[in-house]
Every structure is written in structure tokens, then in C-alpha cells.
Amino acid sequence: MMEKTVLVVIPTEERHKEKLERAGKGCRFVYASPQTATEEMIEAADVIIGNAKPDRLHAPERLQWLQLNSAGADAYVKPGILTKVNKNSPSSTGGR
């Protein structure tokens, strides 16, 4: 099984990182802020925890899960953002 890459773009202290990494054993964790997360980081992520800048989410191929830390997702469902369905994702429904 291929290692999953988890991009964390929420504020995290060392204790939070320890908990995340314990829960996600076998995953590779990358920590950044929404402002410093590059398109390369986003493209390499299987999972994103937090609100990455929507304008940087141009249908990332590997993304299987996006866990926002906000109540609303309006900025993420606009045309051109997350539009391509990842056929490898178990949670893909084929549309919105």
C-alpha cells in the first residue's frame, strides 16, 4: 500500500502534531499555513486538513479527502475548484 501524504494547514502545536501522527501511522505529514502551502504541496496531498486557498485547488489528482476547518464550503464548490473527480477515491460520487 502506498504511503498517504497528509497536508495540514491549520495551526498546530507539537502536541497536535503528535496526536495526528499517532492516529495516521504510516502517513507522511506536511505542515504549512494556508498562505505558505504551495501548489506542489497540494498536488502531492492525498488528504488536506484545513482550509487551503481555494484558488490553489485546481483539481489535484491525488486528493481523496478535504477536511475543512470552517462551517461553510462555498469557496470550494465554485466552478474551477475541485472540479475533477478522482476515480481512485473511495469517496467519489461522480458529481455534486
Coordinates of N, CA and C in Angstrom, one line a residue:
M1 N 0.8 -1.2 0.0 CA 0.0 0.0 0.0 C 0.9 1.2 0.0
M2 N 0.5 2.2 -0.8 CA 1.3 3.4 -1.0 C 1.1 4.3 0.2
E3 N 2.2 5.0 0.7 CA 2.1 5.9 1.8 C 1.2 7.1 1.4
K4 N 0.3 7.5 2.3 CA -0.6 8.7 2.0 C 0.1 9.9 2.6
T5 N 0.0 11.0 1.8 CA 0.5 12.3 2.3 C -0.6 13.1 2.8
V6 N -0.5 13.6 4.0 CA -1.5 14.5 4.7 C -0.9 15.9 4.8
L7 N -1.5 16.8 4.2 CA -1.1 18.2 4.3 C -2.0 18.9 5.3
V8 N -1.4 19.4 6.4 CA -2.1 20.0 7.5 C -1.9 21.6 7.4
V9 N -3.0 22.3 7.2 CA -2.9 23.7 7.0 C -3.7 24.5 8.1
I10 N -3.7 23.9 9.2 CA -4.4 24.5 10.4 C -3.2 24.8 11.4
P11 N -3.4 25.7 12.3 CA -2.4 26.0 13.3 C -2.2 24.7 14.2
T12 N -1.0 24.3 14.3 CA -0.8 23.1 15.1 C 0.4 23.3 16.1
E13 N 0.2 22.9 17.3 CA 1.3 22.9 18.2 C 1.9 21.5 18.2
E14 N 3.1 21.3 18.8 CA 3.8 20.0 18.8 C 2.8 18.9 19.3
R15 N 2.0 19.1 20.3 CA 1.1 18.1 20.9 C 0.1 17.7 19.9
H16 N -0.4 18.6 19.0 CA -1.3 18.3 18.0 C -0.7 17.4 16.9
K17 N 0.5 17.8 16.5 CA 1.3 17.0 15.5 C 1.4 15.6 16.0
E18 N 1.8 15.4 17.3 CA 2.0 14.1 17.8 C 0.7 13.3 17.8
K19 N -0.4 13.9 18.1 CA -1.7 13.2 18.0 C -2.1 12.8 16.6
L20 N -1.9 13.7 15.7 CA -2.2 13.4 14.3 C -1.3 12.3 13.8
E21 N -0.1 12.4 14.1 CA 0.9 11.4 13.5 C 0.7 10.0 14.2
R22 N 0.2 10.0 15.4 CA -0.1 8.7 16.1 C -1.4 8.1 15.4
A23 N -2.3 8.9 15.1 CA -3.6 8.5 14.5 C -3.4 8.1 13.0
G24 N -2.4 8.7 12.4 CA -2.2 8.4 11.0 C -0.9 7.7 10.8
K25 N -0.7 6.7 11.6 CA 0.6 5.9 11.4 C 0.7 5.4 10.0
G26 N 1.9 5.6 9.5 CA 2.2 5.2 8.1 C 2.0 6.3 7.1
C27 N 1.4 7.4 7.5 CA 1.2 8.5 6.6 C 2.4 9.5 6.8
R28 N 2.6 10.2 5.7 CA 3.6 11.3 5.7 C 2.9 12.6 5.9
F29 N 3.3 13.4 7.0 CA 2.6 14.6 7.3 C 3.4 15.8 6.9
V30 N 2.8 16.8 6.3 CA 3.4 18.0 5.8 C 2.6 19.1 6.5
Y31 N 3.3 20.1 7.2 CA 2.7 21.1 7.9 C 3.0 22.5 7.2
A32 N 1.9 23.3 7.0 CA 2.1 24.6 6.4 C 0.9 25.4 6.8
S33 N 0.9 26.7 6.5 CA -0.3 27.5 6.7 C -1.0 27.7 5.4
P34 N -2.2 28.1 5.4 CA -2.9 28.3 4.1 C -2.1 29.2 3.1
Q35 N -1.4 30.2 3.7 CA -0.7 31.1 2.9 C 0.6 30.5 2.3
T36 N 1.2 29.6 3.1 CA 2.5 29.0 2.6 C 2.4 27.7 1.9
A37 N 1.2 27.1 1.9 CA 1.0 25.8 1.2 C 1.2 26.1 -0.3
T38 N 2.1 25.4 -0.9 CA 2.4 25.6 -2.3 C 1.5 24.7 -3.1
E39 N 1.4 25.0 -4.4 CA 0.6 24.2 -5.3 C 1.2 22.8 -5.4
E40 N 2.5 22.7 -5.3 CA 3.2 21.4 -5.3 C 2.8 20.6 -4.1
M41 N 2.7 21.2 -2.9 CA 2.3 20.5 -1.7 C 0.9 20.0 -1.8
I42 N 0.0 20.9 -2.4 CA -1.4 20.5 -2.6 C -1.5 19.4 -3.6
E43 N -0.8 19.4 -4.7 CA -0.8 18.4 -5.7 C -0.3 17.0 -5.1
A44 N 0.6 17.1 -4.2 CA 1.2 15.8 -3.6 C 0.3 15.2 -2.5
A45 N -0.7 16.0 -2.1 CA -1.5 15.5 -0.9 C -2.6 14.6 -1.3
D46 N -2.8 13.5 -0.5 CA -3.9 12.6 -0.6 C -5.0 13.2 0.3
V47 N -4.6 13.8 1.4 CA -5.6 14.4 2.4 C -5.1 15.8 2.7
I48 N -6.1 16.7 2.8 CA -5.8 18.1 3.3 C -6.7 18.3 4.5
I49 N -6.0 18.7 5.6 CA -6.8 19.1 6.8 C -6.6 20.6 7.0
G50 N -7.7 21.3 6.8 CA -7.7 22.8 6.9 C -8.1 23.4 5.6
N51 N -8.2 24.7 5.6 CA -8.6 25.5 4.5 C -7.5 26.0 3.6
A52 N -7.0 25.1 2.8 CA -6.0 25.5 1.8 C -6.7 26.6 0.9
K53 N -5.9 27.5 0.3 CA -6.5 28.5 -0.5 C -7.2 27.9 -1.7
P54 N -8.5 28.2 -1.9 CA -9.3 27.6 -2.9 C -8.7 27.8 -4.3
D55 N -8.1 28.9 -4.6 CA -7.6 29.2 -5.9 C -6.3 28.4 -6.2
R56 N -5.8 27.6 -5.2 CA -4.7 26.7 -5.4 C -5.2 25.3 -5.6
L57 N -6.5 25.0 -5.5 CA -7.0 23.7 -5.7 C -7.6 23.5 -7.1
H58 N -6.7 23.3 -8.0 CA -7.1 23.1 -9.4 C -7.1 21.6 -9.7
A59 N -8.1 20.9 -9.2 CA -8.4 19.5 -9.4 C -7.1 18.7 -9.1
P60 N -6.6 18.7 -7.9 CA -5.5 17.9 -7.5 C -5.8 16.4 -7.8
E61 N -4.9 15.7 -8.5 CA -5.1 14.3 -8.9 C -5.2 13.4 -7.7
R62 N -4.3 13.6 -6.7 CA -4.3 12.6 -5.6 C -5.3 12.8 -4.5
L63 N -5.9 14.0 -4.4 CA -6.7 14.4 -3.3 C -7.9 13.4 -3.1
Q64 N -8.0 12.8 -1.9 CA -9.1 11.9 -1.6 C -10.0 12.5 -0.6
W65 N -9.5 13.4 0.3 CA -10.2 13.9 1.4 C -9.8 15.3 1.6
L66 N -10.8 16.2 1.8 CA -10.5 17.6 2.2 C -11.4 17.9 3.4
Q67 N -10.7 18.0 4.6 CA -11.4 18.3 5.8 C -11.2 19.8 6.1
L68 N -12.3 20.6 5.9 CA -12.2 22.0 6.2 C -12.4 22.3 7.7
N69 N -11.8 23.4 8.1 CA -12.0 23.8 9.5 C -12.9 25.0 9.6
S70 N -13.9 25.0 8.7 CA -14.9 26.1 8.6 C -16.2 25.4 8.4
A71 N -17.3 26.2 8.8 CA -18.6 25.6 8.6 C -19.1 25.7 7.2
G72 N -18.6 26.6 6.4 CA -19.1 26.8 5.0 C -18.0 26.3 4.1
A73 N -18.5 25.8 2.9 CA -17.6 25.3 1.9 C -17.9 26.0 0.6
D74 N -18.6 27.1 0.6 CA -18.9 27.8 -0.6 C -17.7 28.1 -1.5
A75 N -16.6 28.5 -1.0 CA -15.5 28.9 -1.8 C -14.9 27.7 -2.5
Y76 N -15.2 26.5 -2.0 CA -14.6 25.2 -2.6 C -15.5 24.5 -3.6
V77 N -16.7 25.0 -3.8 CA -17.6 24.4 -4.7 C -17.9 25.2 -6.0
K78 N -17.1 26.3 -6.1 CA -17.3 27.2 -7.3 C -16.7 26.5 -8.5
P79 N -17.1 26.9 -9.7 CA -16.5 26.3 -10.9 C -15.0 26.5 -11.0
G80 N -14.3 25.5 -11.4 CA -12.9 25.6 -11.5 C -12.1 25.1 -10.2
I81 N -12.8 24.9 -9.1 CA -12.2 24.5 -7.9 C -12.7 23.1 -7.6
L82 N -11.7 22.2 -7.4 CA -12.0 20.8 -7.1 C -13.0 20.2 -8.1
T83 N -12.9 20.5 -9.4 CA -13.9 20.0 -10.3 C -13.7 18.6 -10.8
K84 N -12.4 18.2 -10.9 CA -12.2 16.8 -11.4 C -12.4 15.8 -10.3
V85 N -13.2 14.8 -10.6 CA -13.4 13.7 -9.6 C -12.2 12.7 -9.7
N86 N -11.7 12.4 -8.6 CA -10.6 11.4 -8.5 C -11.2 10.0 -8.5
K87 N -11.0 9.3 -9.6 CA -11.5 8.0 -9.8 C -11.0 7.0 -8.8
N88 N -9.8 7.3 -8.2 CA -9.2 6.4 -7.2 C -9.7 6.6 -5.8
S89 N -10.5 7.6 -5.6 CA -11.0 8.0 -4.3 C -12.2 7.1 -4.0
P90 N -12.2 6.5 -2.8 CA -13.3 5.7 -2.4 C -14.6 6.5 -2.1
S91 N -14.4 7.8 -1.9 CA -15.5 8.7 -1.5 C -16.0 9.4 -2.7
S92 N -15.5 9.2 -3.9 CA -16.0 9.9 -5.1 C -17.5 9.5 -5.4
T93 N -18.3 10.4 -5.7 CA -19.6 10.2 -6.1 C -19.9 10.4 -7.6
G94 N -18.9 11.0 -8.2 CA -19.1 11.3 -9.7 C -19.7 12.7 -9.9
G95 N -20.0 13.5 -8.9 CA -20.5 14.8 -9.2 C -21.0 15.4 -7.9
R96 N -21.6 16.6 -8.0 CA -22.1 17.3 -6.9 C -23.6 17.5 -7.0

